[in-house]
Short mmCIF file of C-alpha atoms in Angstrom, two decimals:
data_model
loop_
_atom_site.label_atom_id
_atom_site.label_comp_id
_atom_site.label_asym_id
_atom_site.label_seq_id
_atom_site.Cartn_x
_atom_site.Cartn_y
_atom_site.Cartn_z
CA MET R 1 -38.73 13.79 -9.07
CA LYS R 2 -37.13 15.55 -6.16
CA PRO R 3 -33.47 14.65 -6.92
CA ALA R 4 -33.83 15.79 -10.54
CA ASN R 5 -35.44 19.06 -9.48
CA THR R 6 -32.68 19.67 -6.96
CA PHE R 7 -29.99 19.31 -9.55
CA ALA R 8 -31.90 21.32 -12.15
CA VAL R 9 -32.10 24.20 -9.68
CA ARG R 10 -28.41 23.81 -8.89
CA LYS R 11 -27.50 23.89 -12.59
CA LEU R 12 -29.60 26.98 -13.23
CA ALA R 13 -28.11 28.72 -10.21
CA ALA R 14 -24.62 27.84 -11.37
CA LEU R 15 -25.29 29.29 -14.86
CA MET R 16 -26.72 32.50 -13.40
CA PHE R 17 -23.74 32.80 -11.07
CA ALA R 18 -21.30 32.24 -13.94
CA ALA R 19 -23.05 34.88 -16.05
CA LEU R 20 -22.84 37.35 -13.18
CA ILE R 21 -19.12 36.69 -12.71
CA LEU R 22 -18.38 37.07 -16.45
CA ALA R 23 -20.28 40.32 -16.60
CA THR R 24 -18.34 41.60 -13.60
CA VAL R 25 -14.76 40.73 -14.59
CA LEU R 26 -14.82 41.14 -18.39
CA PRO R 27 -15.75 44.70 -19.40
CA ALA R 28 -17.11 45.10 -22.92
CA GLY R 29 -14.36 45.29 -25.56
CA CYS R 30 -11.58 44.27 -23.16
CA ALA R 31 -10.66 40.84 -24.63
CA SER R 32 -10.45 39.59 -28.20
CA GLU R 33 -12.44 36.61 -29.39
CA ASP R 34 -9.28 34.54 -29.76
CA LEU R 35 -7.37 35.34 -26.57
CA GLU R 36 -9.02 35.57 -23.16
CA GLU R 37 -7.74 37.46 -20.19
CA ALA R 38 -6.23 35.33 -17.40
CA SER R 39 -9.32 35.41 -15.19
CA GLY R 40 -9.32 32.91 -12.35
CA PHE R 41 -5.53 32.98 -12.04
CA ASP R 42 -3.42 35.15 -9.79
CA GLY R 43 -0.47 37.20 -10.99
CA PRO R 44 0.65 38.57 -14.38
CA ALA R 45 0.04 36.76 -17.67
CA VAL R 46 2.06 35.87 -20.75
CA TYR R 47 -0.06 35.42 -23.88
CA VAL R 48 0.28 32.91 -26.74
CA ASP R 49 -1.51 32.88 -30.09
CA ALA R 50 -0.26 30.53 -32.81
CA ALA R 51 -2.21 32.33 -35.54
CA LYS R 52 -1.57 35.99 -34.61
CA GLY R 53 1.52 35.89 -32.39
CA SER R 54 5.21 36.41 -33.11
CA ALA R 55 8.29 34.61 -31.83
CA THR R 56 9.85 37.96 -30.87
CA ALA R 57 6.77 39.59 -29.33
CA SER R 58 6.59 40.77 -25.73
CA GLY R 59 3.94 38.28 -24.66
CA SER R 60 1.44 40.97 -23.68
CA HIS R 61 -2.25 40.69 -24.43
CA GLY R 62 -1.84 42.92 -27.47
CA ALA R 63 1.46 41.34 -28.60
CA PRO R 64 1.29 37.59 -27.94
CA VAL R 65 4.09 35.16 -28.70
CA SER R 66 3.42 32.35 -31.15
CA THR R 67 4.59 29.28 -29.16
CA ILE R 68 4.14 28.00 -25.65
CA ALA R 69 7.92 27.49 -25.41
CA ALA R 70 8.45 31.20 -26.05
CA ALA R 71 5.94 32.04 -23.32
CA VAL R 72 7.70 29.69 -20.87
CA ALA R 73 10.95 31.56 -21.53
CA LEU R 74 9.25 34.83 -20.56
CA ALA R 75 7.25 33.59 -17.58
CA LYS R 76 8.27 34.08 -13.98
CA ALA R 77 7.06 32.37 -10.81
CA GLY R 78 3.44 33.34 -10.20
CA ASP R 79 2.72 34.08 -13.88
CA THR R 80 0.03 32.43 -16.00
CA ILE R 81 0.56 31.45 -19.63
CA VAL R 82 -2.68 32.15 -21.51
CA ILE R 83 -3.05 30.23 -24.77
CA ALA R 84 -5.45 31.11 -27.59
CA ALA R 85 -7.49 28.53 -29.47
CA GLY R 86 -5.46 26.50 -31.93
CA THR R 87 -3.23 23.45 -32.22
CA TYR R 88 0.28 23.66 -30.79
CA ALA R 89 2.69 21.01 -32.10
CA GLU R 90 5.13 21.12 -29.20
CA SER R 91 6.00 19.55 -25.87
CA VAL R 92 5.77 21.83 -22.85
CA ASP R 93 8.27 22.03 -19.99
CA LEU R 94 6.44 24.12 -17.43
CA PRO R 95 8.32 25.66 -14.50
CA VAL R 96 6.90 25.19 -11.04
CA ASP R 97 4.55 27.93 -9.85
CA VAL R 98 3.58 28.94 -13.41
CA GLY R 99 -0.02 28.35 -14.52
CA LEU R 100 -1.38 27.36 -17.92
CA LYS R 101 -4.77 28.50 -19.22
CA GLY R 102 -6.20 27.61 -22.61
CA ALA R 103 -9.38 28.71 -24.36
CA GLY R 104 -11.06 25.41 -23.47
CA SER R 105 -10.16 21.77 -23.89
CA GLY R 106 -12.09 21.66 -27.16
CA LYS R 107 -10.22 24.68 -28.54
CA THR R 108 -6.64 24.73 -27.29
CA ILE R 109 -4.87 21.52 -28.26
CA ILE R 110 -1.30 20.57 -27.46
CA ALA R 111 -0.25 17.89 -29.98
CA PRO R 112 3.42 17.01 -29.38
CA PRO R 113 5.62 15.86 -32.27
CA ALA R 114 5.85 12.11 -32.85
CA GLY R 115 7.61 10.38 -29.95
CA ALA R 116 7.51 13.45 -27.66
CA ARG R 117 5.96 13.81 -24.22
CA GLY R 118 3.11 16.20 -23.45
CA ILE R 119 3.41 18.58 -20.47
CA TYR R 120 6.20 18.13 -17.94
CA ILE R 121 6.01 20.20 -14.74
CA ALA R 122 9.35 20.59 -12.99
CA PRO R 123 9.73 19.42 -9.37
CA GLY R 124 9.29 22.03 -6.68
CA GLY R 125 7.17 23.13 -3.78
CA GLY R 126 4.77 25.48 -5.54
CA VAL R 127 1.21 25.32 -6.82
CA VAL R 128 0.47 24.71 -10.50
CA ARG R 129 -2.92 25.14 -12.21
CA VAL R 130 -3.63 23.89 -15.73
CA GLU R 131 -6.98 24.73 -17.28
CA GLY R 132 -8.77 24.59 -20.60
CA VAL R 133 -6.35 22.54 -22.71
CA ALA R 134 -6.25 19.18 -24.46
CA ILE R 135 -3.12 17.05 -24.76
CA SER R 136 -3.39 14.64 -27.65
CA LYS R 137 -1.20 11.76 -28.84
CA ALA R 138 1.80 12.38 -26.61
CA THR R 139 4.34 9.61 -26.00
CA GLY R 140 5.32 8.35 -22.54
CA TYR R 141 2.80 10.49 -20.67
CA GLY R 142 0.32 13.24 -21.38
CA LEU R 143 1.01 15.32 -18.27
CA SER R 144 3.59 14.59 -15.57
CA ALA R 145 4.24 16.50 -12.34
CA ASP R 146 6.39 16.02 -9.25
CA SER R 147 6.41 17.43 -5.72
CA GLN R 148 3.86 20.23 -5.73
CA GLU R 149 0.15 20.96 -5.55
CA LEU R 150 -1.50 20.39 -8.92
CA ALA R 151 -4.96 21.56 -10.02
CA LEU R 152 -6.45 20.51 -13.36
CA ALA R 153 -9.74 21.93 -14.67
CA ASP R 154 -11.32 21.28 -18.06
CA VAL R 155 -8.31 19.25 -19.19
CA LYS R 156 -8.44 16.48 -21.79
CA VAL R 157 -5.68 13.92 -22.24
CA ASN R 158 -6.18 11.30 -24.90
CA GLN R 159 -4.32 8.67 -26.92
CA THR R 160 -1.03 8.86 -25.05
CA GLY R 161 1.30 6.20 -26.45
CA VAL R 162 3.86 3.94 -24.80
CA LYS R 163 7.45 5.18 -24.91
CA PRO R 164 9.72 2.70 -26.74
CA GLY R 165 11.65 0.64 -24.22
CA ALA R 166 9.33 1.71 -21.36
CA PRO R 167 6.47 -0.81 -21.24
CA GLY R 168 4.97 0.73 -18.06
CA SER R 169 4.47 4.14 -19.67
CA GLY R 170 1.64 5.68 -21.68
CA HIS R 171 -0.26 7.22 -18.74
CA GLY R 172 -2.59 10.13 -19.29
CA VAL R 173 -1.81 12.05 -16.07
CA GLN R 174 0.86 11.05 -13.58
CA PHE R 175 1.74 12.88 -10.38
CA VAL R 176 4.29 11.76 -7.79
CA ASN R 177 5.49 12.92 -4.36
CA GLY R 178 2.92 15.68 -4.11
CA ALA R 179 0.75 17.28 -1.46
CA LYS R 180 -2.49 17.58 -3.42
CA LEU R 181 -4.05 16.72 -6.79
CA ILE R 182 -7.41 18.25 -7.72
CA MET R 183 -9.16 17.42 -10.99
CA GLU R 184 -12.41 19.09 -12.04
CA ASN R 185 -14.30 18.52 -15.30
CA CYS R 186 -11.51 16.48 -16.85
CA ASN R 187 -11.63 13.85 -19.61
CA ILE R 188 -8.81 11.31 -19.60
CA THR R 189 -9.50 8.81 -22.36
CA GLY R 190 -7.95 6.23 -24.64
CA ASN R 191 -4.43 6.29 -23.21
CA ALA R 192 -2.15 3.26 -23.60
CA GLY R 193 -1.27 3.26 -19.88
CA VAL R 194 -3.37 4.16 -16.83
CA GLY R 195 -5.63 7.18 -17.17
CA VAL R 196 -4.55 8.84 -13.90
CA VAL R 197 -1.68 7.65 -11.66
CA ALA R 198 -1.00 9.37 -8.32
CA VAL R 199 1.97 7.91 -6.42
CA LYS R 200 2.75 9.16 -2.89
CA VAL R 201 0.30 12.05 -3.23
CA ALA R 202 -1.24 12.95 0.12
CA SER R 203 -4.64 14.07 -1.20
CA VAL R 204 -6.38 13.22 -4.47
CA ALA R 205 -9.75 14.75 -5.37
CA ILE R 206 -11.52 14.12 -8.67
CA VAL R 207 -14.70 16.06 -8.13
CA ASP R 208 -17.45 18.37 -9.30
CA PRO R 209 -17.06 21.51 -7.15
CA ALA R 210 -20.80 22.23 -7.34
CA TYR R 211 -21.77 18.81 -5.97
CA SER R 212 -22.16 18.03 -2.28
CA VAL R 213 -22.71 14.55 -0.88
CA SER R 214 -26.31 13.67 -0.09
CA PRO R 215 -26.55 12.42 3.52
CA ARG R 216 -29.47 10.12 2.82
CA GLY R 217 -30.66 7.18 0.80
CA ASP R 218 -34.03 7.18 -0.93
CA GLY R 219 -35.69 5.10 1.77
CA GLY R 220 -35.53 1.86 -0.20
CA GLY R 221 -31.83 1.31 0.15
CA ARG R 222 -31.17 2.03 -3.51
CA ALA R 223 -28.58 4.35 -4.96
CA ILE R 224 -29.67 7.89 -5.75
CA VAL R 225 -28.91 8.26 -9.46
CA ASP R 226 -30.40 11.07 -11.53
CA PRO R 227 -30.19 9.98 -15.22
CA ALA R 228 -30.28 13.60 -16.34
CA TYR R 229 -27.19 14.47 -14.33
CA SER R 230 -23.93 14.16 -16.29
CA PRO R 231 -20.65 13.32 -14.53
CA ALA R 232 -18.18 16.17 -14.29
CA SER R 233 -15.16 14.03 -15.18
CA ASN R 234 -14.77 11.05 -17.48
CA ILE R 235 -11.95 8.51 -17.14
CA SER R 236 -12.57 5.97 -19.87
CA GLY R 237 -11.07 3.62 -22.41
CA ASN R 238 -7.58 3.57 -20.89
CA HIS R 239 -5.68 0.37 -21.63
CA ALA R 240 -3.84 -0.29 -18.33
CA GLY R 241 -6.44 0.98 -15.84
CA GLY R 242 -8.62 3.98 -15.06
CA ILE R 243 -7.32 5.62 -11.87
CA ALA R 244 -4.52 4.33 -9.59
CA ILE R 245 -3.88 5.95 -6.20
CA VAL R 246 -0.69 4.47 -4.79
CA ASP R 247 0.77 4.91 -1.28
CA PRO R 248 -0.88 8.25 -0.36
CA ALA R 249 0.12 7.89 3.30
CA TYR R 250 3.79 7.80 2.26
CA SER R 251 3.81 11.17 0.52
CA PRO R 252 6.68 13.44 1.58
CA GLY R 253 5.51 14.98 4.85
CA GLY R 254 2.00 13.77 4.08
CA GLY R 255 1.35 11.19 6.74
CA LYS R 256 2.41 7.73 7.81
CA ALA R 257 1.35 4.14 7.42
CA ASP R 258 -1.32 4.38 10.11
CA ASP R 259 -2.67 7.78 9.02
CA THR R 260 -6.46 8.04 9.37
CA THR R 261 -7.00 11.16 7.23
CA GLU R 262 -8.99 10.95 3.99
CA HIS R 263 -6.53 10.55 1.13
CA PHE R 264 -8.90 10.51 -1.81
CA GLN R 265 -12.36 11.67 -2.92
CA ILE R 266 -13.88 10.52 -6.20
CA ARG R 267 -17.14 12.38 -6.88
CA SER R 268 -19.31 12.98 -9.91
CA THR R 269 -16.99 10.91 -12.08
CA ALA R 270 -17.60 8.25 -14.72
CA ILE R 271 -14.92 5.55 -14.77
CA LYS R 272 -15.87 3.30 -17.63
CA ASP R 273 -14.61 0.88 -20.26
CA ASN R 274 -11.06 0.78 -18.92
CA THR R 275 -8.89 -2.33 -19.11
CA VAL R 276 -7.52 -4.18 -16.02
CA PHE R 277 -9.24 -2.01 -13.37
CA GLY R 278 -11.48 1.01 -13.02
CA LEU R 279 -10.23 2.48 -9.74
CA ALA R 280 -7.35 0.92 -7.77
CA ILE R 281 -6.36 2.06 -4.28
CA TYR R 282 -3.04 0.90 -2.78
CA GLY R 283 -3.20 1.90 0.88
CA GLY R 284 -5.04 4.86 2.36
CA ASN R 285 -8.55 6.08 3.14
CA GLY R 286 -11.22 7.72 1.04
CA SER R 287 -14.67 7.74 -0.53
CA LEU R 288 -16.54 7.25 -3.79
CA ASP R 289 -19.72 9.31 -4.22
CA ARG R 290 -22.13 9.90 -7.10
CA ALA R 291 -19.82 8.01 -9.41
CA VAL R 292 -20.07 5.01 -11.67
CA ILE R 293 -17.44 2.35 -12.37
CA THR R 294 -18.48 0.15 -15.25
CA GLY R 295 -17.35 -1.85 -18.25
CA THR R 296 -13.89 -2.82 -16.98
CA LYS R 297 -12.50 -5.51 -19.28
CA LYS R 298 -9.59 -7.93 -19.53
CA SER R 299 -6.43 -7.08 -21.43
CA ASN R 300 -5.09 -9.08 -24.35
CA ASP R 301 -2.02 -10.33 -22.43
CA GLY R 302 -3.85 -13.29 -20.93
CA SER R 303 -4.15 -11.85 -17.40
CA ASP R 304 -7.41 -12.24 -15.53
CA PHE R 305 -7.72 -8.69 -14.13
CA ALA R 306 -10.95 -6.90 -14.95
CA ASP R 307 -12.19 -5.41 -11.66
CA GLY R 308 -14.22 -2.26 -11.11
CA LEU R 309 -12.83 -1.14 -7.74
CA VAL R 310 -9.65 -2.70 -6.31
CA ILE R 311 -8.52 -2.15 -2.71
CA SER R 312 -4.99 -3.45 -2.16
CA ASP R 313 -2.19 -2.99 0.36
CA SER R 314 0.38 -0.21 0.10
CA THR R 315 3.37 -1.13 -2.03
CA GLN R 316 5.63 0.17 0.75
CA LEU R 317 4.91 -2.64 3.21
CA ASP R 318 7.34 -5.00 1.51
CA LEU R 319 10.01 -2.29 1.47
CA LEU R 320 9.69 -1.42 5.16
CA PRO R 321 10.28 -4.55 7.26
CA GLY R 322 8.34 -4.42 10.51
CA ALA R 323 6.08 -1.59 9.36
CA SER R 324 2.65 -1.60 10.97
CA VAL R 325 -0.18 -2.58 8.64
CA ALA R 326 -2.61 0.32 8.56
CA VAL R 327 -6.30 -0.46 8.22
CA GLY R 328 -7.60 1.69 5.40
CA HIS R 329 -11.20 2.95 5.55
CA ILE R 330 -12.97 3.09 2.20
CA ARG R 331 -16.61 4.08 1.62
CA VAL R 332 -18.73 3.42 -1.47
CA GLY R 333 -21.47 6.02 -1.14
CA ALA R 334 -25.22 5.49 -1.51
CA ASP R 335 -25.23 7.29 -4.85
CA ALA R 336 -22.39 5.24 -6.40
CA ILE R 337 -22.74 2.27 -8.76
CA VAL R 338 -20.10 -0.36 -9.54
CA GLY R 339 -21.43 -2.61 -12.26
CA GLY R 340 -20.93 -4.46 -15.51
CA ASN R 341 -17.26 -5.29 -14.93
CA GLN R 342 -15.78 -8.45 -16.46
CA ARG R 343 -14.40 -9.94 -13.25
CA THR R 344 -15.47 -8.47 -9.87
CA GLY R 345 -17.23 -5.28 -8.96
CA LEU R 346 -15.23 -4.75 -5.76
CA LEU R 347 -12.05 -6.69 -4.91
CA VAL R 348 -10.72 -6.14 -1.38
CA SER R 349 -7.30 -7.68 -1.05
CA ALA R 350 -5.84 -5.57 1.71
CA SER R 351 -5.86 -4.53 5.37
CA SER R 352 -8.95 -2.44 4.81
CA GLN R 353 -12.44 -1.83 6.10
CA VAL R 354 -14.75 -1.16 3.18
CA THR R 355 -18.27 0.13 3.79
CA VAL R 356 -20.75 -0.23 0.94
CA ASP R 357 -23.78 2.04 0.89
CA GLY R 358 -24.16 1.94 -2.89
CA GLU R 359 -25.10 -0.50 -5.62
CA ILE R 360 -22.94 -3.35 -6.91
CA ARG R 361 -24.60 -4.72 -10.03
CA ALA R 362 -24.14 -7.21 -12.89
CA ASN R 363 -20.46 -8.08 -12.47
CA VAL R 364 -19.39 -11.27 -14.20
CA HIS R 365 -17.42 -13.13 -11.50
CA GLY R 366 -19.09 -11.73 -8.40
CA GLY R 367 -20.21 -8.45 -6.90
CA VAL R 368 -17.88 -8.16 -3.89
CA TRP R 369 -14.88 -10.35 -2.96
CA ALA R 370 -12.77 -9.83 0.18
CA ARG R 371 -9.54 -11.78 0.74
CA GLY R 372 -7.26 -12.01 3.79
CA GLU R 373 -7.49 -11.87 7.57
CA SER R 374 -7.37 -8.06 7.77
CA ALA R 375 -10.12 -7.45 5.22
CA LEU R 376 -13.58 -6.43 6.42
CA VAL R 377 -16.58 -5.64 4.24
CA LYS R 378 -19.62 -3.89 5.72
CA LEU R 379 -22.86 -3.88 3.75
CA THR R 380 -25.31 -1.34 5.16
CA ASP R 381 -29.08 -1.03 4.84
CA LYS R 382 -28.53 1.32 1.90
CA SER R 383 -26.52 -1.21 -0.10
CA ARG R 384 -27.90 -3.33 -2.89
CA LEU R 385 -26.09 -6.18 -4.64
CA CYS R 386 -28.06 -7.44 -7.62
CA GLU R 387 -27.73 -9.40 -10.85
CA ASN R 388 -24.11 -10.33 -10.25
CA GLU R 389 -22.99 -13.69 -11.57
CA MET R 390 -21.73 -16.57 -9.38
CA VAL R 391 -21.90 -14.74 -6.03
CA GLY R 392 -23.26 -11.49 -4.65
CA VAL R 393 -20.64 -11.10 -1.91
CA ALA R 394 -17.93 -13.54 -0.79
CA VAL R 395 -15.28 -13.50 1.92
CA THR R 396 -12.32 -15.88 1.81
CA PHE R 397 -8.91 -16.61 3.35
CA GLY R 398 -9.91 -15.23 6.75
CA ALA R 399 -11.82 -12.12 5.68
CA ARG R 400 -14.93 -10.90 7.50
CA LEU R 401 -18.39 -9.83 6.39
CA GLU R 402 -20.95 -7.72 8.26
CA ALA R 403 -24.22 -7.34 6.37
CA THR R 404 -26.88 -5.31 8.18
CA GLY R 405 -30.13 -4.69 6.34
CA ALA R 406 -28.50 -5.21 2.94
CA ARG R 407 -30.35 -6.47 -0.13
CA ILE R 408 -28.57 -9.23 -2.06
CA GLU R 409 -30.71 -10.19 -5.01
CA SER R 410 -30.93 -12.04 -8.30
CA THR R 411 -27.45 -13.55 -8.35
CA LYS R 412 -27.18 -15.36 -11.68
CA LEU R 413 -25.96 -18.89 -12.25
CA ARG R 414 -22.54 -19.24 -13.86
CA PRO R 415 -20.81 -22.54 -14.70
CA PHE R 416 -17.68 -23.44 -12.72
CA THR R 417 -15.36 -26.46 -12.94
CA ASN R 418 -13.38 -27.61 -9.90
CA LEU R 419 -9.61 -27.96 -10.12
CA GLY R 420 -10.03 -31.73 -10.04
CA GLY R 421 -12.02 -31.57 -13.25
CA GLY R 422 -15.43 -33.05 -13.87
CA MET R 423 -18.59 -31.53 -15.21
CA PRO R 424 -19.18 -27.80 -14.79
CA VAL R 425 -21.49 -26.85 -11.93
CA ASP R 426 -23.77 -23.82 -11.98
CA ILE R 427 -23.05 -21.48 -9.07
CA GLY R 428 -25.25 -18.52 -8.16
CA ASP R 429 -25.24 -17.71 -4.44
CA GLY R 430 -26.11 -14.57 -2.52
CA VAL R 431 -23.36 -14.90 0.11
CA GLY R 432 -20.25 -17.10 0.13
CA ILE R 433 -18.17 -17.62 3.30
CA PHE R 434 -15.00 -19.59 2.58
CA ASP R 435 -11.68 -20.78 4.03
CA ASN R 436 -11.50 -19.56 7.65
CA SER R 437 -13.67 -16.53 7.06
CA ARG R 438 -16.44 -15.18 9.31
CA ALA R 439 -19.79 -13.51 8.74
CA VAL R 440 -22.54 -11.71 10.64
CA ILE R 441 -25.74 -11.23 8.63
CA SER R 442 -28.70 -9.46 10.23
CA GLY R 443 -31.91 -7.97 8.91
CA ALA R 444 -30.89 -8.64 5.32
CA THR R 445 -32.97 -9.70 2.34
CA LEU R 446 -31.64 -12.47 0.08
CA GLU R 447 -34.06 -12.82 -2.79
CA GLY R 448 -34.06 -14.63 -6.12
CA ASN R 449 -30.48 -15.89 -5.96
CA GLY R 450 -29.97 -18.67 -8.47
CA ARG R 451 -28.76 -21.43 -6.14
CA ALA R 452 -28.48 -20.55 -2.43
CA GLY R 453 -28.89 -17.58 -0.14
CA VAL R 454 -25.80 -18.37 1.96
CA VAL R 455 -23.09 -21.00 1.35
CA ALA R 456 -20.33 -21.66 3.92
CA HIS R 457 -17.31 -23.82 3.16
CA GLY R 458 -14.32 -24.42 5.43
CA VAL R 459 -15.27 -21.48 7.65
CA ALA R 460 -13.56 -20.51 10.89
CA ALA R 461 -14.71 -21.86 14.27
CA ASN R 462 -15.61 -19.58 17.17
CA ASP R 463 -14.59 -20.09 20.82
CA ALA R 464 -17.44 -22.55 21.30
CA GLY R 465 -16.17 -24.74 18.48
CA GLN R 466 -19.06 -23.77 16.20
CA VAL R 467 -18.82 -22.33 12.71
CA ASP R 468 -18.37 -18.58 13.11
CA ILE R 469 -21.50 -17.53 11.23
CA ALA R 470 -24.44 -15.60 12.63
CA VAL R 471 -27.55 -15.15 10.51
CA THR R 472 -30.51 -13.46 12.21
CA GLY R 473 -33.68 -11.63 11.18
CA THR R 474 -32.98 -12.28 7.51
CA LYS R 475 -35.49 -13.00 4.73
CA PHE R 476 -34.70 -15.79 2.28
CA ILE R 477 -36.95 -15.60 -0.78
CA GLY R 478 -36.60 -18.05 -3.65
CA GLY R 479 -33.54 -20.01 -4.70
CA GLU R 480 -32.98 -23.74 -4.28
CA PHE R 481 -31.34 -23.49 -0.84
CA GLY R 482 -31.56 -21.09 2.08
CA ILE R 483 -28.40 -21.67 4.16
CA VAL R 484 -25.87 -24.41 3.35
CA VAL R 485 -22.85 -25.25 5.51
CA ASN R 486 -20.67 -27.74 3.65
CA LYS R 487 -19.16 -30.73 5.40
CA GLN R 488 -15.63 -30.20 6.70
CA ALA R 489 -12.91 -31.59 4.47
CA ALA R 490 -11.19 -34.77 5.62
CA GLY R 491 -8.57 -33.97 8.26
CA ALA R 492 -9.95 -30.50 9.01
CA ALA R 493 -10.58 -29.41 12.59
CA PRO R 494 -14.17 -30.33 13.45
CA ALA R 495 -16.67 -27.53 13.99
CA SER R 496 -20.27 -28.04 14.91
CA VAL R 497 -23.07 -26.41 12.96
CA PRO R 498 -25.84 -24.99 15.16
CA ALA R 499 -28.75 -25.48 12.77
CA ALA R 500 -31.27 -24.20 15.30
CA GLN R 501 -29.26 -21.01 15.72
CA LEU R 502 -29.13 -20.46 11.94
CA ALA R 503 -32.92 -20.68 11.86
CA LEU R 504 -33.35 -18.09 14.60
CA ASP R 505 -35.62 -15.22 13.51
CA ASN R 506 -34.95 -15.95 9.83
CA THR R 507 -37.80 -16.53 7.37
CA PHE R 508 -37.66 -18.88 4.39
CA ASP R 509 -39.98 -18.77 1.39
CA GLY R 510 -39.82 -21.03 -1.64
CA GLN R 511 -36.62 -23.02 -1.05
CA LYS R 512 -36.40 -26.77 -1.57
CA THR R 513 -34.04 -26.90 1.43
CA LYS R 514 -34.10 -24.20 4.10
CA ILE R 515 -31.00 -25.19 6.09
CA ASP R 516 -28.46 -27.88 5.22
CA PRO R 517 -25.79 -28.27 7.94
CA ALA R 518 -23.91 -30.98 6.03
CA GLY R 519 -23.92 -29.77 2.45
CA GLU R 520 -21.81 -30.82 -0.48
CA LEU R 521 -22.13 -27.88 -2.82
CA SER R 522 -19.28 -27.05 -5.18
CA VAL R 523 -17.78 -23.63 -4.52
CA LYS R 524 -15.25 -21.26 -6.04
CA VAL R 525 -13.29 -19.91 -3.09
CA SER R 526 -11.47 -17.09 -4.89
CA PRO R 527 -12.09 -14.74 -7.81
CA CYS R 528 -8.51 -15.24 -8.96
CA GLY R 529 -6.87 -17.82 -11.17
CA THR R 530 -5.78 -21.18 -9.87
CA GLY R 531 -2.60 -21.95 -7.94
CA ALA R 532 -0.43 -20.13 -5.40
CA GLN R 533 1.22 -17.88 -7.98
CA ALA R 534 -2.12 -16.69 -9.31
CA GLU R 535 -3.37 -16.00 -5.77
CA ALA R 536 -0.23 -13.99 -4.95
CA LYS R 537 -0.94 -11.80 -7.98
CA CYS R 538 -4.69 -11.57 -7.54
CA ALA R 539 -4.73 -7.75 -7.52
CA PRO R 540 -3.20 -5.74 -10.39
CA SER R 541 -0.30 -3.30 -9.87
CA ALA R 542 0.35 0.23 -11.13
CA THR R 543 3.08 2.87 -10.87
CA ALA R 544 4.28 6.03 -12.59
CA SER R 545 6.70 5.88 -15.53
CA GLU R 546 10.03 7.63 -15.92
#
């Protein structure tokens, strides 16, 4: 197939290019098998070899020191510490503007003593690059940095433990108050905290440098996914979340609350089997391309969080009275998949506009949920929502939906019991519009949804006093109902239901009831737990540890 061939050619070209570079910069006989030269890094190098080095050596290529700590003592700003293959049982305090290069994340392993942290990079305004190392079984955090530009390539961080007395610790990588974080070909797995936490970092990029975003869909509106193409980075099995990007617009000198620059890019990355959330964004703008978020599960503490992608407000809004609420712009690209998560695929609980070009599939409590008056979800003609349980997409508490040409298919029935009790009711709707929310649906296809194509309950009224729903040019195929607008609750402001308008240009095939303007269907109006306290804490939180 064309996409597979394209990537096969790209891989071959990349290998040929790499071979050419290696042949150019490494003359025959120049480097030993155990200790590479510091290619790819600027400035002088200090060399470390646990097996062949000496504590009193000079740190040259021919006379390496035996510990990373000894190399740190010799290094100056602009130097690179080059580490041979081996296991180094030490914590590392790395000065700012000093790089670290191992022999590869499968060969150079930093394994701190019991109870010790991994790599700590001192605050400062420089640039730090860490490459080709693994950090295993640290305590508190695997790698922590503050106030600089940080680049990580071929870095593994796994099994970081919680620091005693610090229940919010255990993160794999944490970076605060920085200008830029770049991660390429990294594996952050099995940490007790969040895999990657970036707090007040102006730009976060977890990417494959050889991958460029495809500008097109495949013509059928489905995600472009090449099964033979492996993600460059893997963020998986972390016990408090996969990736958290917190307050990027509030980075020192990095923007402001209403900044419209792109704060994050997640590309060619697998975010899978994490607990609580896969990717959580707290304020800011960015994109998700050629990535998968899957298998997010609930924790053992009784909380309900288990969402693939969470979009929430900046944590700074409560701290800055009167601050303007910025509308974040988030895009889920046509070659991204969010699926198989235990609660929602995408939870928008913020002042954000989220555009979905990709695929939202097989999430247990709904594909997409948007909550709040400043939340807007746009489903394009490239998007596909399929095999989710309970609801394909739902807007509630004043949120808005615009679905243009989207496919919302095969929503599965899931039992739900109202707060008042009674027998469970099977719910499986393509679109839910609840509690003062609004929706415009045009040119969409709603096919094979278990109960109804569209269900509206307690929706907002427009200026004409009619329910603020527009459904035009849409195909309804299968399901028990086409469009259902529930009766208004007793005491609610009356709003008329223009049944003729809902039928305009829409086609219905196979439903028992095409349009019901006075329905009585049971609905679940939120993905969250019950009660005001649960609603207030609908989205999970994350921050860096001390």
